[in-house]
Coordinates of C-alpha atoms and ligand atoms in Angstrom, one line a residue:
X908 CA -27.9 122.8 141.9
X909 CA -31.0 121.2 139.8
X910 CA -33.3 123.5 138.3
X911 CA -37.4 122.5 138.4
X912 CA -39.7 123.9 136.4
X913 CA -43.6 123.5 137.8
X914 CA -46.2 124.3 135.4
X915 CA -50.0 123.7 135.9
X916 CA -53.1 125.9 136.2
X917 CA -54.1 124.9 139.6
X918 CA -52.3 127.4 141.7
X919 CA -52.7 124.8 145.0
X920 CA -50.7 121.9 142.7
X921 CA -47.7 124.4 142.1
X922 CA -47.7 125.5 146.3
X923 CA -48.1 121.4 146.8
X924 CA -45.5 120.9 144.7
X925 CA -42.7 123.5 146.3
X926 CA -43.7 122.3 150.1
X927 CA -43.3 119.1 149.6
X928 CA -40.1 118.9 146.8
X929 CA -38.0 121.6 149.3
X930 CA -34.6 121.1 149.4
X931 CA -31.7 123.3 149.7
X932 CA -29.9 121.7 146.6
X933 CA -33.3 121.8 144.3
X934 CA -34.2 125.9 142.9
X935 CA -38.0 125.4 141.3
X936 CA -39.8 127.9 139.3
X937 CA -43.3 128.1 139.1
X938 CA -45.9 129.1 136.0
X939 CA -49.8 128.9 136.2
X940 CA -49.8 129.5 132.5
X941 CA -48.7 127.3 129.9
X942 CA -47.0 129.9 127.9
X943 CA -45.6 131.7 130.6
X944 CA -43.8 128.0 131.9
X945 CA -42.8 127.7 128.1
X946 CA -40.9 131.1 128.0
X947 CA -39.1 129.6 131.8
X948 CA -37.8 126.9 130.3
X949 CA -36.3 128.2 127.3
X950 CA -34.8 130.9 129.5
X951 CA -33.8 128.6 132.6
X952 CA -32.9 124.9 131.0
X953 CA -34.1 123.1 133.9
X954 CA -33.0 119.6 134.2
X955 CA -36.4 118.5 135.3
X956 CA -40.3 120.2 134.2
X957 CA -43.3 119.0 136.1
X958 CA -46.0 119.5 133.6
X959 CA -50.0 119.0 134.1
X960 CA -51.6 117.4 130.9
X961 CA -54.6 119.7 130.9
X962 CA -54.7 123.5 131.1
X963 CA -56.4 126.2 129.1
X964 CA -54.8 126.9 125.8
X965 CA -51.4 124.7 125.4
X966 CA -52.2 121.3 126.4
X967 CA -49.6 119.5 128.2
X968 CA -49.1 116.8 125.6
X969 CA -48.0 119.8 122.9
X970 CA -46.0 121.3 125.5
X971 CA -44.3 118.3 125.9
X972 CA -43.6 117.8 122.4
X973 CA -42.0 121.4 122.5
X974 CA -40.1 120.6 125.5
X975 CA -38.6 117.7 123.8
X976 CA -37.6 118.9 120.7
X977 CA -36.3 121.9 122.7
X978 CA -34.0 119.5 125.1
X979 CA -34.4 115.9 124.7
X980 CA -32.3 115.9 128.3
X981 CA -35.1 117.6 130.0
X982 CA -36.8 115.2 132.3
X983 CA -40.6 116.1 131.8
X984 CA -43.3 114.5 134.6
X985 CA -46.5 114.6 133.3
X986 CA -49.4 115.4 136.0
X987 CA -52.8 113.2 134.2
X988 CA -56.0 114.2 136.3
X989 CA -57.9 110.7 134.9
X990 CA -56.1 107.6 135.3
X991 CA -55.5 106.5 131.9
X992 CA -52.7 104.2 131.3
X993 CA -52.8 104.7 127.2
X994 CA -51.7 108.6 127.9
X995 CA -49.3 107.4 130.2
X996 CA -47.9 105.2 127.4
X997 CA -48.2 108.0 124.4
X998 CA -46.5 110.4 127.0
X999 CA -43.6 108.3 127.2
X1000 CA -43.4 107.2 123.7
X1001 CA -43.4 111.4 123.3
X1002 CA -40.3 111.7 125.7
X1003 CA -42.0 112.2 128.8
X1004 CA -39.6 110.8 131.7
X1005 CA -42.3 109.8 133.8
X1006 CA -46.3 110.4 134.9
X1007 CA -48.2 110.5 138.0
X1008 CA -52.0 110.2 138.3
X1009 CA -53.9 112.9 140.2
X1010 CA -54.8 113.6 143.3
X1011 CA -50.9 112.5 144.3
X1012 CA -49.4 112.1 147.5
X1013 CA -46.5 113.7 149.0
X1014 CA -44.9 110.3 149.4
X1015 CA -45.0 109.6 145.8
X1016 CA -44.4 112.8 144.5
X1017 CA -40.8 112.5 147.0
X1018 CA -40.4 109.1 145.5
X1019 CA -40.4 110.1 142.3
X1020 CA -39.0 112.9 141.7
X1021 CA -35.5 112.6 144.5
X1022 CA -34.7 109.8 141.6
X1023 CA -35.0 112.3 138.6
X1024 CA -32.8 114.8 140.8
X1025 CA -30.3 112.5 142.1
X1026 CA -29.8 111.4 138.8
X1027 CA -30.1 115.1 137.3
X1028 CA -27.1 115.4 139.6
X1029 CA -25.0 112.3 138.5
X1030 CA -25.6 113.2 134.9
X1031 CA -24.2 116.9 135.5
X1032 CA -21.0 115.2 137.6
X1033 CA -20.4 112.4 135.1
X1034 CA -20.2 115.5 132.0
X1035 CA -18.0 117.3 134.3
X1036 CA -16.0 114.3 134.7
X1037 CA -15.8 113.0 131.1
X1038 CA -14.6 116.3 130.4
X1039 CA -11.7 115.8 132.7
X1040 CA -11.4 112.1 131.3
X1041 CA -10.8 113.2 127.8
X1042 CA -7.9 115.0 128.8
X1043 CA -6.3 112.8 130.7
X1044 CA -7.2 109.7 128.6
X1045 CA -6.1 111.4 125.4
X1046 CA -3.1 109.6 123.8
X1047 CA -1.6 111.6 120.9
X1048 CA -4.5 112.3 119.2
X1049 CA -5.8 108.8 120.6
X1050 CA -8.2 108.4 122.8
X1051 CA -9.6 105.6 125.1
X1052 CA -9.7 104.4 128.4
X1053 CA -10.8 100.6 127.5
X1054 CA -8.3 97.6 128.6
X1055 CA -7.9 96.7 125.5
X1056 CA -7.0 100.4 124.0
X1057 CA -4.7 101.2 127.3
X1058 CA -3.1 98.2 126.2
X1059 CA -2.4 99.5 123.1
X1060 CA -1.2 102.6 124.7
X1061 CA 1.4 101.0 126.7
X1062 CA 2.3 98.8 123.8
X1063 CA 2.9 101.9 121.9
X1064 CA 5.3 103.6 125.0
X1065 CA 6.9 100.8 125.4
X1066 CA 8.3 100.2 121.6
X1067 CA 8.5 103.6 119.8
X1068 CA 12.0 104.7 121.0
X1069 CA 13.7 101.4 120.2
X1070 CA 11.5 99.8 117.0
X1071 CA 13.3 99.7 113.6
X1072 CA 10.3 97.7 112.1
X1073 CA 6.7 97.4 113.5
X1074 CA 3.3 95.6 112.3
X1075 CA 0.0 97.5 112.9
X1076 CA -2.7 95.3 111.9
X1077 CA -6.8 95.9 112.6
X1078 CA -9.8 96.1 110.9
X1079 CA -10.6 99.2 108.7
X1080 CA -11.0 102.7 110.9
X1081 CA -9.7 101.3 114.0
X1082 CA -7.0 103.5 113.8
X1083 CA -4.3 102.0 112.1
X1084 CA -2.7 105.0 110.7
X1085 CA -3.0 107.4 114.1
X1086 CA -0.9 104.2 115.9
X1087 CA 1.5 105.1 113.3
X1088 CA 1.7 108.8 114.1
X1089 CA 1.8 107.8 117.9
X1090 CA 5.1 105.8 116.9
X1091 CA 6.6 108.8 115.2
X1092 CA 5.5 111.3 117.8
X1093 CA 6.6 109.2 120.8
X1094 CA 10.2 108.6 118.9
X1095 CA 13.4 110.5 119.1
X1096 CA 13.0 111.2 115.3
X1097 CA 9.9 113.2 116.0
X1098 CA 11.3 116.3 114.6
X1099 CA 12.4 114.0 111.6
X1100 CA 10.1 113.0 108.4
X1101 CA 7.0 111.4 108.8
X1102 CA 6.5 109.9 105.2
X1103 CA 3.1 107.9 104.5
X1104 CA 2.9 105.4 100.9
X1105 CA -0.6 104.0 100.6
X1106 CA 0.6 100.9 99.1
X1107 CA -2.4 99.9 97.6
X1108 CA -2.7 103.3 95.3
X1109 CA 0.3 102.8 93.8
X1110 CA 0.4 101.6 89.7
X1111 CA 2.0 98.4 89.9
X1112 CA 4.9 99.0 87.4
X1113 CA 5.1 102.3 89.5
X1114 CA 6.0 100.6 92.8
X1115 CA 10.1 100.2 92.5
X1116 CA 10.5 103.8 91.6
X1117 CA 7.6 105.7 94.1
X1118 CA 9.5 103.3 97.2
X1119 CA 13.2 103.6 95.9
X1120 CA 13.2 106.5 93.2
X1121 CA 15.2 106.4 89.7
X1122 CA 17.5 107.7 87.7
X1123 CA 17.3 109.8 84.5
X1124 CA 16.4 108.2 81.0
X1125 CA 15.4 104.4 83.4
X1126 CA 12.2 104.0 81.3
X1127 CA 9.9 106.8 79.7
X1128 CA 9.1 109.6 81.2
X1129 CA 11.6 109.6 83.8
X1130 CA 13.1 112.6 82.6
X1131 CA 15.0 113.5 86.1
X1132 CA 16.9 111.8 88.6
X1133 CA 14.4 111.3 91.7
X1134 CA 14.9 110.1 94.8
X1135 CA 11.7 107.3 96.2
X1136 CA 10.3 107.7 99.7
X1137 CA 12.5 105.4 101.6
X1138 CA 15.1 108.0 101.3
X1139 CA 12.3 110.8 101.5
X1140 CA 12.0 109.3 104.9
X1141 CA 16.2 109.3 105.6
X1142 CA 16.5 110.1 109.2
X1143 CA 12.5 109.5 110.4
X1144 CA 9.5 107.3 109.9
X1145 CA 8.1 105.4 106.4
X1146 CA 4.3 104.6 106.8
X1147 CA 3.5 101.8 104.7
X1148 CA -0.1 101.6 104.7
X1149 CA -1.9 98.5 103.3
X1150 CA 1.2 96.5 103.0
X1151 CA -1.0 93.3 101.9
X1152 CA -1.1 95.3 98.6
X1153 CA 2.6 95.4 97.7
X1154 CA 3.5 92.9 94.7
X1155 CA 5.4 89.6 95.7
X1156 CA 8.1 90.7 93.5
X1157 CA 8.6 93.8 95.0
X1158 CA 8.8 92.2 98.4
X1159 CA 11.9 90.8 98.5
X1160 CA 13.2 94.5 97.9
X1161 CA 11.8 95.7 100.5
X1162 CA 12.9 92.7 102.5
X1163 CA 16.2 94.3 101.9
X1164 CA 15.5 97.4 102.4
X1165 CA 14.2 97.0 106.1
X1166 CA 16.9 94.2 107.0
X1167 CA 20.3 96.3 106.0
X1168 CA 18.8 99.9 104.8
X1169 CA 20.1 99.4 101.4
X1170 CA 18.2 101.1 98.2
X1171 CA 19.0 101.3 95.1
X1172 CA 17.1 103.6 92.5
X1173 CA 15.7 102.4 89.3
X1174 CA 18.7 102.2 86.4
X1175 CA 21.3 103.1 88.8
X1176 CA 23.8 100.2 90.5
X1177 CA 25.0 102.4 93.4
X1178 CA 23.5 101.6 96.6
X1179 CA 22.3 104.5 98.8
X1180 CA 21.9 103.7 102.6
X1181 CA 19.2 104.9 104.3
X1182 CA 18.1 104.9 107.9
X1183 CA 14.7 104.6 107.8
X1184 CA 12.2 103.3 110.7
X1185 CA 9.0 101.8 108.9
X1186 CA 5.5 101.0 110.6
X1187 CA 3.7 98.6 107.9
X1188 CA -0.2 98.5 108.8
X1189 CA -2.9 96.0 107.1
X1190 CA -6.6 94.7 107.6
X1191 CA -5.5 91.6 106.1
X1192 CA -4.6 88.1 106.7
X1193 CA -0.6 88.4 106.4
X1194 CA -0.3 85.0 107.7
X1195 CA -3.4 83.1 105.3
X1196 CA -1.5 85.2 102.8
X1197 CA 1.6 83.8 103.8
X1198 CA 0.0 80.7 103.3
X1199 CA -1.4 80.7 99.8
X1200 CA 2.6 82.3 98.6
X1201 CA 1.0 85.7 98.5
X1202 CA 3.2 87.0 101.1
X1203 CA 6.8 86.2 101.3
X1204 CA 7.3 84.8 105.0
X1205 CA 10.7 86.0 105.5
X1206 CA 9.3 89.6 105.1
X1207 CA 5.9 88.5 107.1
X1208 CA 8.3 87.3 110.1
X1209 CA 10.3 90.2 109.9
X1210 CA 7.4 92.7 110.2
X1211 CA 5.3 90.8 113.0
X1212 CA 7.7 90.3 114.9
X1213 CA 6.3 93.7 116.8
X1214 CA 2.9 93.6 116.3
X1215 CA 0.3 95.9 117.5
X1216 CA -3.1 95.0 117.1
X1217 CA -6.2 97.1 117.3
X1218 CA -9.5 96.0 118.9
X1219 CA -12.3 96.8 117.2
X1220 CA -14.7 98.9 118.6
X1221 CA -17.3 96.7 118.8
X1222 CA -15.4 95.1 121.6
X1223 CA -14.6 98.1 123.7
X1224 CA -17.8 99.6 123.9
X1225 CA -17.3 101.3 127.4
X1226 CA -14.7 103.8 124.9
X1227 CA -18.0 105.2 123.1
X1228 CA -19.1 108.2 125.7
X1229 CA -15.3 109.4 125.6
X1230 CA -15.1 109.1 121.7
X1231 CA -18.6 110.5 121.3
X1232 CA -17.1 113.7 123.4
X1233 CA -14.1 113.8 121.4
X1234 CA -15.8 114.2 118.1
X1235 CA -18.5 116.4 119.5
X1236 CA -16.0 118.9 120.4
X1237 CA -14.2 118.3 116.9
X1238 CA -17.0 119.0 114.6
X1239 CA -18.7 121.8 117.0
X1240 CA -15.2 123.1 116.3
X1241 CA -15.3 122.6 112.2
X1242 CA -19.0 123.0 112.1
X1243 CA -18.5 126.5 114.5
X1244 CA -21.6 124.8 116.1
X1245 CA -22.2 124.5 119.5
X1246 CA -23.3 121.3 120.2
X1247 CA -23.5 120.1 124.5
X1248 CA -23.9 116.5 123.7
X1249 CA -26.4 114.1 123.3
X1250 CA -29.9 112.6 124.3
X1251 CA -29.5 109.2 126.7
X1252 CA -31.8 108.1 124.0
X1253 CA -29.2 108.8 121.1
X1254 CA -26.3 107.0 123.5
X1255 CA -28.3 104.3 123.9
X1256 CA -29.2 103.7 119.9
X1257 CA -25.5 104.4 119.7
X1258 CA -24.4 102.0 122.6
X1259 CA -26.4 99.5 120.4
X1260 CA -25.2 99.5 117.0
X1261 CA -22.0 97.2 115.8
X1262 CA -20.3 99.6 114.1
X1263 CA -18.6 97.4 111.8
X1264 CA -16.6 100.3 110.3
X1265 CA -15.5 101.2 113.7
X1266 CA -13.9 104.6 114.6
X1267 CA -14.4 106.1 111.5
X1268 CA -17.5 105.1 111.0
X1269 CA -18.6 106.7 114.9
X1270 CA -16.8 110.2 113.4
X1271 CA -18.9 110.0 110.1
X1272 CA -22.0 108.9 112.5
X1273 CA -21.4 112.1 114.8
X1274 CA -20.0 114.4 112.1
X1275 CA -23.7 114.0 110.5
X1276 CA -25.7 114.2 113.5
X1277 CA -23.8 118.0 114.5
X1278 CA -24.2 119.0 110.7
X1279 CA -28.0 118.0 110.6
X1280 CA -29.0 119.4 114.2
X1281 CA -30.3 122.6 114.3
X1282 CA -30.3 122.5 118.3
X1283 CA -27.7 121.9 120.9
X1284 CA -28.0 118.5 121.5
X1285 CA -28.5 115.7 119.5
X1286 CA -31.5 113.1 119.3
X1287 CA -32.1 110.0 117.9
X1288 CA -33.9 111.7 115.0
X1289 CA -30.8 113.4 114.0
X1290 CA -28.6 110.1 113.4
X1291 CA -28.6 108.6 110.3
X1292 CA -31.3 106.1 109.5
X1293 CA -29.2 103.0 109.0
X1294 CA -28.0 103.4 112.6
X1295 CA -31.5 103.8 114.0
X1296 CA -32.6 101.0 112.2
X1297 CA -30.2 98.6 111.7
X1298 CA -30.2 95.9 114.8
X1299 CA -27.3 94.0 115.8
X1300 CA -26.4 90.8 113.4
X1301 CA -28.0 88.5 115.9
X1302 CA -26.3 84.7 115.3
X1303 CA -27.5 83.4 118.6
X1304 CA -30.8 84.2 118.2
X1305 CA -31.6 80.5 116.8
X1306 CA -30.5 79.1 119.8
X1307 CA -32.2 80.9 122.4
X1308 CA -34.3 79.3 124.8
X1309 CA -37.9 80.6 125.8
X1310 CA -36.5 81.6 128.9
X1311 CA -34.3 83.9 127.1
X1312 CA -36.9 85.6 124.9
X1313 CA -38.6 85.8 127.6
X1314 CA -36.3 87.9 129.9
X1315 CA -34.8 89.7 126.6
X1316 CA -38.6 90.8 125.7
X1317 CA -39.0 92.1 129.3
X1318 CA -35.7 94.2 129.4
X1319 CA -37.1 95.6 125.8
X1320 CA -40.4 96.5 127.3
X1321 CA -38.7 97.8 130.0
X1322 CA -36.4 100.1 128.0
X1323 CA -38.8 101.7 125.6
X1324 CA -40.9 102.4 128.9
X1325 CA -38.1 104.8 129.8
X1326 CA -37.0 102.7 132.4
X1327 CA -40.5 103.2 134.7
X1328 CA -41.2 100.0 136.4
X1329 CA -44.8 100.8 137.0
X1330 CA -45.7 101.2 132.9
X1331 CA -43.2 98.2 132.4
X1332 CA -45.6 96.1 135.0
X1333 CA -48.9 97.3 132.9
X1334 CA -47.7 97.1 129.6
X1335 CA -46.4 93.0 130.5
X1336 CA -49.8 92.7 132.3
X1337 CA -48.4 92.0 136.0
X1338 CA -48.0 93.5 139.2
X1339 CA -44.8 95.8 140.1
X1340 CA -44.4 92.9 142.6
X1341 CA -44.2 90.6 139.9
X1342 CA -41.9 92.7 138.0
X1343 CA -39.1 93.0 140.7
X1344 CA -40.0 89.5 141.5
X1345 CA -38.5 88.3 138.1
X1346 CA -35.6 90.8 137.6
X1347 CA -34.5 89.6 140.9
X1348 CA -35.0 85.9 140.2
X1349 CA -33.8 85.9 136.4
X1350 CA -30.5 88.2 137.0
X1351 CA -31.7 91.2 135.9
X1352 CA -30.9 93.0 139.2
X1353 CA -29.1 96.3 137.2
X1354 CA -32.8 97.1 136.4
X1355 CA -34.0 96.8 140.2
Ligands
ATP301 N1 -8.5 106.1 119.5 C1 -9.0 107.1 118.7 N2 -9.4 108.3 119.2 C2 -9.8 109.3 118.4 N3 -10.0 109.2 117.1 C3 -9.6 108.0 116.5 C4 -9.1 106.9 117.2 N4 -8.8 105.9 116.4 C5 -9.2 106.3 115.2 N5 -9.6 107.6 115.2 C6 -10.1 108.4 114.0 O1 -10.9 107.5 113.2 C7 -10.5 107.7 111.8 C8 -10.0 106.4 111.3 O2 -8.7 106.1 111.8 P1 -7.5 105.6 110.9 O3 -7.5 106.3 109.6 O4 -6.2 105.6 111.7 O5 -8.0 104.1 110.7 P2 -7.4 102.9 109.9 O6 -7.3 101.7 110.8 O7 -6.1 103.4 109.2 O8 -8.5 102.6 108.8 P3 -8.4 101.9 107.3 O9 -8.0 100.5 107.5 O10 -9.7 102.1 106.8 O11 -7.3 102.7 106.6 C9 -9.6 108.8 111.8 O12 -10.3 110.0 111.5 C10 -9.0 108.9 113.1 O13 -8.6 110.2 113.5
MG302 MG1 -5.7 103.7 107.2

């Protein structure tokens, strides 16, 4: 069921508006008084308002403003008595969905609004839905329904009861260290140790005895006999995160340590065996490492031989809406914030951006948005500027023909129009016939 909400000060407009809009699937309220429609909608939440721009006290421009920062999802229609394409514009630069000019026909009025309801109606089935996705797409704490990422997911079923060693590799925040987990959790040793070194945080001269422990009185300080995490880890899972890090002369222990389980601790000769699964993950190069001798190869070959790597997220953008639920629910959880979602606006800026620091960078992105938001959903004003601002590293652009700044500036036009044809026609100067003329003929048909 859609909710309408009519307001206008013409009493004939609002009984045009409910015999001609009827439907059993449509419910519309009706105000004569700017204030009055005002208190509807904040009770109601219609999906869609009908709003005429000029009425005694509230104008509709300041109502629209209101309605806007109340619910950037509201679709507002503004009903303009003169013919002015500038309000038009201003309107939808405000928020407004759409406008129609005065005296309207029933024709248009159908035209225009069955859209905003149909699509009212495939916005409240595609929430309902990607509420249903997250749970099923939800992968240990993973989530994603991308190719690439179900790759990952089957790569991950497929090798986690058998692995003994195991390469994650991936740009930073693509969720190198949850792949780990995943391992662990889909292992038989789940109920075992899950032990994580951060290889890069380690004091170099520190290294042998964090990994393989020591014995009393080895060098200063070591006061007691202390066992390192490899055999912290006995029986389960070592996480060796940022395994580019660890010191070629420490390698060839390790080397050891993965090939027959042997350890030995720090001033002692006895060897200890250990039976240790380990998941090494890196953002670097092992293999140009490899090549300048920073990276032993035998230990590089022994680790990649099962390699998972990560996508980053630029490159499976169809993940965002799932990921952007996910981390809503998260931080309404943390914040003990209840926040619905966010504007089509905000998705789109989101949709946009190149997010170079990937996943983590999203949760930061969203984490800020629910923390500055003092409504229920979020708006482009509430993301942080860099993402509002910042476009896309553009490379190609020096090799575009004028054909192609052409259709690109069109596509532009036509989003910041809010995806109304008829202002998209005015603003470019031609006819609608025009405009469907060249999406049609330039392959632009997704906007037809
Ligand atoms: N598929 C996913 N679904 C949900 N959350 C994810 C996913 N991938 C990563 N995250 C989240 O993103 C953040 C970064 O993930 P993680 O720490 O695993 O990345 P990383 O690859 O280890 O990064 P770095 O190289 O910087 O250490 C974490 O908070 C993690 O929970
Ligand atoms: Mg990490």
């Amino acid at each position: 069921m859609v909710h309408l909400v009519a307001i206008d000060d013409e009493v004939s407009i609002l009984d045009f508006i409910e015999q001609v809009l009827a439907r059993p699937d449509l419910c519309i309220s009706r105000a004569s008084d700017p204030n009055e429609g005002w208190e509807l909608i904040r009770r109601l939440r219609p999906q869609i308002v009908t709003l005429d721009q000029s009425m005694p006290g509230v104008s509709g421009m300041e109502l629209l403003a209101r309605i806007v920062d109340l619910d950037p999802t509201i679709d507002v229609v503004l009903l303009t008595a003169d013919d002015s394409t500038d309000l038009a514009v201003e309107a939808i630069r405000q928020g407004a969905s759409d406008f129609l000019t005065k005296p309207i026909t029933p024709s248009l009025l159908r035209e225009k609004l069955d859209l905003l309801i149909v699509s009212a109606q495939r916005r409240d089935r595609a929430t309902a839905l990607q509420q249903e996705l997250l749970e099923t797409t939800k992968f240990g704490d993973m989530v994603g329904q991308s190719p690439p990422m179900l790759d990952v997911f089957a790569l991950i079923r497929r090798i986690a009861p058998h692995f003994r060693s195991c390469l994650v590799t991936g740009a930073t925040g693509t969720g190198k260290e949850l792949v780990a987990r995943a391992l662990h959790q889909m292992s038989l040793v789940r109920n075992k140790p899950f032990v994580v070194c951060n290889c890069a945080a380690i004091v170099e001269t520190l290294f042998e005895s964090e990994l393989f422990g020591h014995v009393r009185g080895s060098f200063t300080g070591a006061t007691v006999d202390r066992a390192g995490l490899f055999e912290a880890a006995d029986g389960g899972t070592l996480f060796l995160d940022e395994i580019g890090e660890v010191p070629l002369k420490m390698q060839a222990k390790f080397l050891r340590a993965l090939q027959n389980g042997e350890v030995q601790r720090v001033g002692s000769n006895a060897v200890r065996r250990v039976n240790v699964r380990v998941v090494a993950a890196t953002n670097r190069d092992l293999r140009a490492m490899v090549k300048q001798k920073d990276f032993r190869e035998d230990l590089y070959y022994r680790l990649s031989m099962l390699e998972i790597p990560l996508p980053v997220l630029a490159d499976r953008k169809e993940d965002l809406p799932l990921l952007e639920r996910h981390f809503l629910a998260q931080f309404s959880r943390q914040l003990d914030k209840e926040v619905r979602g966010l504007s089509r606006r905000a998705q789109t800026v989101l949709s946009r951006y190149s997010w170079p620091g990937n996943i983590r960078e999203l949760e930061n992105v969203i984490g800020h948005a629910c923390t500055m938001t003092d409504r229920d959903i979020i708006d482009v004003a509430d993301l942080p500027a860099y993402v509002r601002t910042k476009a896309p590293l553009d490379e190609s652009r020096a090799r575009m023909t004028l054909a192609d700044v052409e259709s690109r500036h069109v596509r532009y036009v036509y989003e910041q129009a809010g995806g109304n044809k008829q202002l998209t026609a005015e603003i470019l100067g031609v006819s609608r016939a025009t405009l469907y003329r060249y999406l049609g003929e330039n392959g632009m048909k997704d906007l037809s």
